[in-house]
């Protein structure tokens, strides 16, 4: 299994069949190519850590191959039930994973299968690649990124605001998705790389041709899982659009860079997908001596929003104009007050 996610080339193999099947879903539909932030190799073993491995996280000795650092372990990473062993340098992260759930994790994995699938994806793929991208200066940002008529648009907003409906409408009109949930962003060149994950949606409500549902994959709120039919690895962000639903008439309002950056940073810090990432990244950075202990989320949002037009889009209960039309009106949109 292989693919690009978060600008990192992932190569994964599993000795456990059920984990391999889940990894195939996580990386399904991922673009291929050389990672802008290097490579992550994942091996899921059927054997356990040695009995004296302890708990928590720790760093061991430096191996003899240049700046490569080995002997780093995270136990029960992201509360997933997987223990992870790391061998890292600035261009590659090697991860060995072993399924060693405690009683609580084992019970929850049996009862809450959708939760366990999310935790597996986070611990084995998403969080290691986010950290690997972070060693190259990229920062995680909560939002979806689309290529709309040649322009990169970062869209963010609270849960339930209608982001999925808007994204589906744009994809049906010919836009290409870079990410539908999370990206990593390099503030120096504004390049956003998508974090690949299954699309979670009510597929009966999506326009034809946008995505392919996976059989027998149910998740929360009656939704299913599937893959977007068209996806790109990265795009330069040319505009930031924040969604709101306040009952006003649909329309676009220009936002000041400061207000937009504040909202985008807040959306990132409150994103459930990243809740377990902050301690994961801090522990790994401290043990490895690589990458930031805390990603520069606020600084990155400020730099991005100072460099590109920012707007707030009021979405109504019915589909509004296409995003491309709204962006064309951005310069004449009223200023936020």
Tab-separated table of C-alpha atoms in Angstrom:
chain	number	residue	atom	x	y	z
A	1	UNK	CA	0.000	0.000	0.000
A	2	UNK	CA	1.367	3.383	-0.959
A	3	UNK	CA	0.314	6.935	-1.679
A	4	UNK	CA	0.896	10.614	-0.988
A	5	UNK	CA	-0.745	12.199	2.027
A	6	UNK	CA	0.191	15.469	3.745
A	7	UNK	CA	2.987	15.812	1.200
A	8	UNK	CA	4.629	12.632	2.509
A	9	UNK	CA	5.133	9.459	0.483
A	10	UNK	CA	3.698	6.585	2.541
A	11	UNK	CA	4.700	2.960	2.098
A	12	UNK	CA	2.781	0.599	4.383
A	13	UNK	CA	2.731	-3.145	5.036
A	14	UNK	CA	0.899	-5.167	7.673
A	15	UNK	CA	1.245	-8.690	9.024
A	16	UNK	CA	-2.253	-8.332	10.509
A	17	UNK	CA	-4.939	-8.768	7.875
A	18	UNK	CA	-7.555	-6.555	9.501
A	19	UNK	CA	-5.071	-3.702	9.908
A	20	UNK	CA	-3.963	-4.090	6.295
A	21	UNK	CA	-7.558	-3.795	5.119
A	22	UNK	CA	-8.033	-0.610	7.140
A	23	UNK	CA	-4.804	0.873	5.796
A	24	UNK	CA	-6.035	0.139	2.286
A	25	UNK	CA	-9.137	2.202	3.017
A	26	UNK	CA	-7.145	5.026	4.634
A	27	UNK	CA	-4.813	5.332	1.638
A	28	UNK	CA	-7.411	4.484	-0.990
A	29	UNK	CA	-7.582	7.094	-3.716
A	30	UNK	CA	-4.354	8.775	-2.611
A	31	UNK	CA	-2.272	10.355	-5.368
A	32	UNK	CA	1.178	8.931	-6.049
A	33	UNK	CA	4.588	10.505	-6.518
A	34	UNK	CA	7.541	11.860	-4.574
A	35	UNK	CA	6.713	13.461	-1.248
A	36	UNK	CA	7.587	17.123	-0.751
A	37	UNK	CA	8.363	16.303	2.885
A	38	UNK	CA	10.032	12.939	2.441
A	39	UNK	CA	8.810	9.438	3.159
A	40	UNK	CA	7.124	7.460	5.917
A	41	UNK	CA	7.534	3.685	6.019
A	42	UNK	CA	5.054	1.797	8.178
A	43	UNK	CA	5.317	-1.845	9.175
A	44	UNK	CA	2.625	-3.417	11.336
A	45	UNK	CA	3.992	-6.504	13.046
A	46	UNK	CA	2.131	-9.410	14.597
A	47	UNK	CA	4.567	-9.623	17.529
A	48	UNK	CA	4.606	-7.593	20.743
A	49	UNK	CA	7.104	-5.204	22.200
A	50	UNK	CA	9.440	-6.740	24.753
A	51	UNK	CA	7.986	-6.953	28.235
A	52	UNK	CA	10.304	-4.260	29.580
A	53	UNK	CA	9.215	-1.606	27.087
A	54	UNK	CA	7.478	0.375	29.804
A	55	UNK	CA	4.783	2.940	29.108
A	56	UNK	CA	4.467	6.454	27.842
A	57	UNK	CA	7.124	7.733	25.463
A	58	UNK	CA	10.867	7.666	25.616
A	59	UNK	CA	13.923	8.212	23.469
A	60	UNK	CA	16.766	5.809	23.171
A	61	UNK	CA	20.244	5.970	21.729
A	62	UNK	CA	21.261	7.524	18.450
A	63	UNK	CA	22.083	4.976	15.805
A	64	UNK	CA	25.278	5.129	13.813
A	65	UNK	CA	23.802	6.349	10.502
A	66	UNK	CA	24.369	10.091	10.377
A	67	UNK	CA	21.571	12.076	11.973
A	68	UNK	CA	19.149	9.168	12.149
A	69	UNK	CA	17.686	8.678	15.609
A	70	UNK	CA	16.295	5.356	16.790
A	71	UNK	CA	14.873	3.855	19.941
A	72	UNK	CA	11.833	6.153	20.216
A	73	UNK	CA	8.588	4.594	21.373
A	74	UNK	CA	5.056	5.853	21.958
A	75	UNK	CA	2.846	3.471	23.890
A	76	UNK	CA	-0.887	3.340	23.164
A	77	UNK	CA	-0.376	6.116	20.632
A	78	UNK	CA	-3.353	8.479	20.467
A	79	UNK	CA	-5.292	6.008	22.682
A	80	UNK	CA	-5.474	3.676	19.668
A	81	UNK	CA	-4.188	0.477	21.310
A	82	UNK	CA	-1.100	0.508	19.058
A	83	UNK	CA	2.432	0.854	20.393
A	84	UNK	CA	4.721	2.619	17.932
A	85	UNK	CA	8.482	2.444	17.560
A	86	UNK	CA	10.183	5.193	15.528
A	87	UNK	CA	13.428	5.538	13.609
A	88	UNK	CA	13.608	9.069	12.215
A	89	UNK	CA	15.602	11.681	10.389
A	90	UNK	CA	14.711	14.857	8.525
A	91	UNK	CA	13.698	13.068	5.302
A	92	UNK	CA	12.215	9.758	6.457
A	93	UNK	CA	10.253	8.320	9.353
A	94	UNK	CA	10.201	4.567	9.863
A	95	UNK	CA	7.417	3.297	12.099
A	96	UNK	CA	6.935	-0.195	13.496
A	97	UNK	CA	3.479	-0.711	15.006
A	98	UNK	CA	2.211	-3.470	17.258
A	99	UNK	CA	-1.373	-4.003	18.394
A	100	UNK	CA	-1.225	-4.135	22.198
A	101	UNK	CA	-4.529	-2.805	23.531
A	102	UNK	CA	-5.271	-2.569	27.206
A	103	UNK	CA	-8.607	-3.788	28.500
A	104	UNK	CA	-10.268	-0.435	27.921
A	105	UNK	CA	-8.982	-0.055	24.349
A	106	UNK	CA	-9.877	-3.646	23.517
A	107	UNK	CA	-13.433	-3.239	24.786
A	108	UNK	CA	-13.949	0.065	22.980
A	109	UNK	CA	-12.555	-1.335	19.723
A	110	UNK	CA	-15.202	-4.060	19.770
A	111	UNK	CA	-18.137	-1.833	20.654
A	112	UNK	CA	-17.261	1.409	18.838
A	113	UNK	CA	-15.854	0.195	15.550
A	114	UNK	CA	-16.138	3.536	13.759
A	115	UNK	CA	-14.146	5.151	16.567
A	116	UNK	CA	-11.478	2.465	16.330
A	117	UNK	CA	-11.134	2.986	12.585
A	118	UNK	CA	-10.563	6.701	13.129
A	119	UNK	CA	-7.967	6.097	15.849
A	120	UNK	CA	-6.148	3.524	13.720
A	121	UNK	CA	-5.906	5.990	10.839
A	122	UNK	CA	-4.696	8.756	13.124
A	123	UNK	CA	-2.084	6.727	15.010
A	124	UNK	CA	-0.666	4.736	12.094
A	125	UNK	CA	-0.857	7.202	9.205
A	126	UNK	CA	-2.172	10.712	9.789
A	127	UNK	CA	-0.233	11.732	12.886
A	128	UNK	CA	3.140	10.309	11.774
A	129	UNK	CA	2.874	12.044	8.374
A	130	UNK	CA	1.723	15.305	9.954
A	131	UNK	CA	4.792	15.154	12.174
A	132	UNK	CA	7.067	14.241	9.251
A	133	UNK	CA	5.691	17.195	7.267
A	134	UNK	CA	6.264	19.369	10.325
A	135	UNK	CA	9.981	18.627	10.231
A	136	UNK	CA	9.925	20.287	6.797
A	137	UNK	CA	8.138	23.405	8.038
A	138	UNK	CA	4.526	22.472	7.258
A	139	UNK	CA	1.720	23.120	9.746
A	140	UNK	CA	-1.628	21.288	10.087
A	141	UNK	CA	-4.682	23.404	9.297
A	142	UNK	CA	-8.317	22.333	9.624
A	143	UNK	CA	-10.116	22.953	6.366
A	144	UNK	CA	-10.773	21.608	2.915
A	145	UNK	CA	-8.865	22.858	-0.104
A	146	UNK	CA	-10.277	22.869	-3.625
A	147	UNK	CA	-8.890	23.824	-7.006
A	148	UNK	CA	-11.665	25.955	-8.492
A	149	UNK	CA	-11.012	27.093	-12.059
A	150	UNK	CA	-7.279	27.126	-11.459
A	151	UNK	CA	-7.446	28.851	-8.058
A	152	UNK	CA	-6.649	27.226	-4.752
A	153	UNK	CA	-9.319	27.938	-2.134
A	154	UNK	CA	-9.046	26.993	1.536
A	155	UNK	CA	-12.524	26.594	3.050
A	156	UNK	CA	-13.127	26.316	6.769
A	157	UNK	CA	-16.094	26.508	9.070
A	158	UNK	CA	-17.766	24.943	12.097
A	159	UNK	CA	-19.328	21.496	11.972
A	160	UNK	CA	-22.822	21.488	10.495
A	161	UNK	CA	-22.454	24.775	8.625
A	162	UNK	CA	-22.873	23.144	5.212
A	163	UNK	CA	-19.271	22.676	4.150
A	164	UNK	CA	-19.866	19.170	2.770
A	165	UNK	CA	-22.797	20.395	0.679
A	166	UNK	CA	-20.756	23.269	-0.724
A	167	UNK	CA	-17.782	21.034	-1.495
A	168	UNK	CA	-19.994	18.456	-3.239
A	169	UNK	CA	-21.574	21.217	-5.326
A	170	UNK	CA	-18.148	22.484	-6.409
A	171	UNK	CA	-16.817	19.010	-7.193
A	172	UNK	CA	-19.858	18.296	-9.350
A	173	UNK	CA	-19.120	21.535	-11.218
A	174	UNK	CA	-15.575	20.422	-12.030
A	175	UNK	CA	-13.469	21.460	-9.040
A	176	UNK	CA	-10.721	19.134	-7.803
A	177	UNK	CA	-10.289	18.299	-4.127
A	178	UNK	CA	-6.912	18.500	-2.441
A	179	UNK	CA	-8.422	17.761	0.961
A	180	UNK	CA	-11.897	17.548	2.414
A	181	UNK	CA	-10.907	17.937	6.070
A	182	UNK	CA	-7.233	18.600	6.878
A	183	UNK	CA	-4.192	20.004	5.102
A	184	UNK	CA	-0.602	20.798	5.929
A	185	UNK	CA	0.453	24.257	4.852
A	186	UNK	CA	3.864	25.715	4.123
A	187	UNK	CA	3.557	29.395	5.010
A	188	UNK	CA	6.559	30.384	2.877
A	189	UNK	CA	5.032	29.348	-0.454
A	190	UNK	CA	1.337	28.914	0.534
A	191	UNK	CA	1.359	25.337	-0.796
A	192	UNK	CA	-1.297	23.167	0.858
A	193	UNK	CA	-0.949	19.372	0.786
A	194	UNK	CA	-4.052	17.312	1.477
A	195	UNK	CA	-4.380	14.728	4.233
A	196	UNK	CA	-6.022	11.771	2.486
A	197	UNK	CA	-8.812	10.038	4.377
A	198	UNK	CA	-12.128	8.405	3.511
A	199	UNK	CA	-14.980	10.768	2.753
A	200	UNK	CA	-17.709	10.476	5.396
A	201	UNK	CA	-21.066	11.516	4.025
A	202	UNK	CA	-24.626	10.562	3.191
A	203	UNK	CA	-23.818	9.418	-0.336
A	204	UNK	CA	-27.469	9.531	-1.383
A	205	UNK	CA	-27.270	13.321	-1.123
A	206	UNK	CA	-24.089	13.755	-3.177
A	207	UNK	CA	-24.220	14.626	-6.883
A	208	UNK	CA	-23.427	11.693	-9.203
A	209	UNK	CA	-19.770	11.144	-10.005
A	210	UNK	CA	-18.340	12.978	-6.997
A	211	UNK	CA	-17.438	9.973	-4.849
A	212	UNK	CA	-17.636	6.194	-4.673
A	213	UNK	CA	-19.120	4.678	-1.485
A	214	UNK	CA	-17.461	1.687	0.133
A	215	UNK	CA	-19.718	-1.289	0.926
A	216	UNK	CA	-20.573	-1.987	4.561
A	217	UNK	CA	-18.682	1.056	5.853
A	218	UNK	CA	-20.995	2.857	8.250
A	219	UNK	CA	-19.855	5.673	10.483
A	220	UNK	CA	-21.467	8.232	12.800
A	221	UNK	CA	-24.789	10.040	12.210
A	222	UNK	CA	-25.941	7.488	9.641
A	223	UNK	CA	-23.200	8.342	7.194
A	224	UNK	CA	-21.078	6.014	5.096
A	225	UNK	CA	-17.462	6.054	3.963
A	226	UNK	CA	-16.101	6.297	0.452
A	227	UNK	CA	-13.449	7.857	-1.753
A	228	UNK	CA	-13.457	11.025	-3.796
A	229	UNK	CA	-13.235	10.236	-7.495
A	230	UNK	CA	-10.849	13.097	-8.248
A	231	UNK	CA	-8.088	14.283	-5.933
A	232	UNK	CA	-4.785	16.192	-6.261
A	233	UNK	CA	-1.823	16.225	-3.882
A	234	UNK	CA	-1.310	19.958	-3.509
A	235	UNK	CA	-2.156	23.466	-4.682
A	236	UNK	CA	-1.081	26.997	-3.866
A	237	UNK	CA	-3.742	28.721	-1.748
A	238	UNK	CA	-5.058	31.865	-3.470
A	239	UNK	CA	-8.005	32.667	-1.196
A	240	UNK	CA	-9.411	31.824	2.235
A	241	UNK	CA	-13.180	31.431	2.637
A	242	UNK	CA	-14.788	30.977	6.055
A	243	UNK	CA	-18.344	29.644	6.105
A	244	UNK	CA	-21.132	30.801	8.384
A	245	UNK	CA	-24.864	30.167	8.689
A	246	UNK	CA	-26.538	33.000	10.586
A	247	UNK	CA	-29.834	33.093	8.707
A	248	UNK	CA	-28.810	36.074	6.605
A	249	UNK	CA	-29.083	36.198	2.835
A	250	UNK	CA	-26.385	34.130	1.116
A	251	UNK	CA	-23.461	36.273	0.101
A	252	UNK	CA	-19.788	37.040	0.445
A	253	UNK	CA	-18.259	39.537	2.862
A	254	UNK	CA	-14.599	40.509	2.831
A	255	UNK	CA	-12.745	39.772	6.051
A	256	UNK	CA	-9.733	41.531	7.489
A	257	UNK	CA	-6.585	39.355	7.583
A	258	UNK	CA	-6.556	39.437	11.376
A	259	UNK	CA	-10.154	38.298	11.751
A	260	UNK	CA	-9.718	35.551	9.165
A	261	UNK	CA	-6.498	34.280	10.747
A	262	UNK	CA	-8.099	34.195	14.174
A	263	UNK	CA	-11.071	32.161	12.923
A	264	UNK	CA	-8.870	29.762	10.955
A	265	UNK	CA	-6.559	29.145	13.912
A	266	UNK	CA	-9.538	28.609	16.222
A	267	UNK	CA	-11.040	26.083	13.798
A	268	UNK	CA	-7.736	24.207	13.749
A	269	UNK	CA	-7.321	24.061	17.506
A	270	UNK	CA	-10.902	22.905	18.050
A	271	UNK	CA	-10.897	20.281	15.278
A	272	UNK	CA	-11.636	16.861	16.733
A	273	UNK	CA	-9.320	15.208	14.202
A	274	UNK	CA	-6.353	17.037	15.744
A	275	UNK	CA	-7.291	16.762	19.424
A	276	UNK	CA	-4.857	13.908	20.031
A	277	UNK	CA	-2.215	15.215	17.641
A	278	UNK	CA	-0.781	17.987	19.816
A	279	UNK	CA	0.531	15.686	22.605
A	280	UNK	CA	1.585	13.108	19.980
A	281	UNK	CA	3.708	15.693	18.143
A	282	UNK	CA	5.163	17.149	21.333
A	283	UNK	CA	6.252	13.745	22.646
A	284	UNK	CA	7.790	12.710	19.331
A	285	UNK	CA	9.567	16.037	18.760
A	286	UNK	CA	10.996	16.035	22.280
A	287	UNK	CA	12.248	12.470	21.947
A	288	UNK	CA	13.660	12.857	18.435
A	289	UNK	CA	15.044	16.363	18.711
A	290	UNK	CA	13.469	17.116	15.314
A	291	UNK	CA	10.570	19.299	14.327
A	292	UNK	CA	8.631	21.782	16.445
A	293	UNK	CA	7.289	20.744	19.831
A	294	UNK	CA	4.231	22.797	18.944
A	295	UNK	CA	3.331	23.668	15.322
A	296	UNK	CA	3.175	27.382	14.538
A	297	UNK	CA	-0.550	27.364	13.781
A	298	UNK	CA	-1.369	30.985	14.637
A	299	UNK	CA	1.705	32.398	12.892
A	300	UNK	CA	0.983	30.341	9.774
A	301	UNK	CA	-2.650	31.460	9.667
A	302	UNK	CA	-1.599	35.096	10.045
A	303	UNK	CA	0.999	34.806	7.267
A	304	UNK	CA	-1.459	33.122	4.904
A	305	UNK	CA	-4.331	35.507	5.537
A	306	UNK	CA	-2.061	38.529	5.117
A	307	UNK	CA	-0.987	37.241	1.701
A	308	UNK	CA	-4.313	36.270	0.077
A	309	UNK	CA	-7.884	37.649	-0.066
A	310	UNK	CA	-10.092	36.455	2.796
A	311	UNK	CA	-13.863	36.354	2.937
A	312	UNK	CA	-16.805	35.072	4.918
A	313	UNK	CA	-19.491	33.239	2.955
A	314	UNK	CA	-23.021	33.054	4.304
A	315	UNK	CA	-24.563	29.749	3.239
A	316	UNK	CA	-28.297	29.222	3.126
A	317	UNK	CA	-30.454	26.088	3.288
A	318	UNK	CA	-30.543	25.880	-0.525
A	319	UNK	CA	-27.437	25.713	-2.727
A	320	UNK	CA	-26.196	29.181	-3.608
A	321	UNK	CA	-24.032	30.394	-6.465
A	322	UNK	CA	-20.929	28.405	-7.316
A	323	UNK	CA	-17.803	29.325	-5.413
A	324	UNK	CA	-16.123	30.444	-8.626
A	325	UNK	CA	-18.833	33.092	-9.069
A	326	UNK	CA	-18.463	34.239	-5.472
A	327	UNK	CA	-14.690	34.516	-5.830
A	328	UNK	CA	-15.068	36.613	-8.970
A	329	UNK	CA	-17.116	39.057	-6.892
A	330	UNK	CA	-14.597	39.118	-4.040
A	331	UNK	CA	-13.029	42.466	-4.903
A	332	UNK	CA	-16.423	44.180	-4.980
A	333	UNK	CA	-17.773	42.399	-1.896
A	334	UNK	CA	-18.634	44.642	1.074
A	335	UNK	CA	-16.040	44.871	3.819
A	336	UNK	CA	-16.603	43.222	7.177
A	337	UNK	CA	-17.548	45.576	9.970
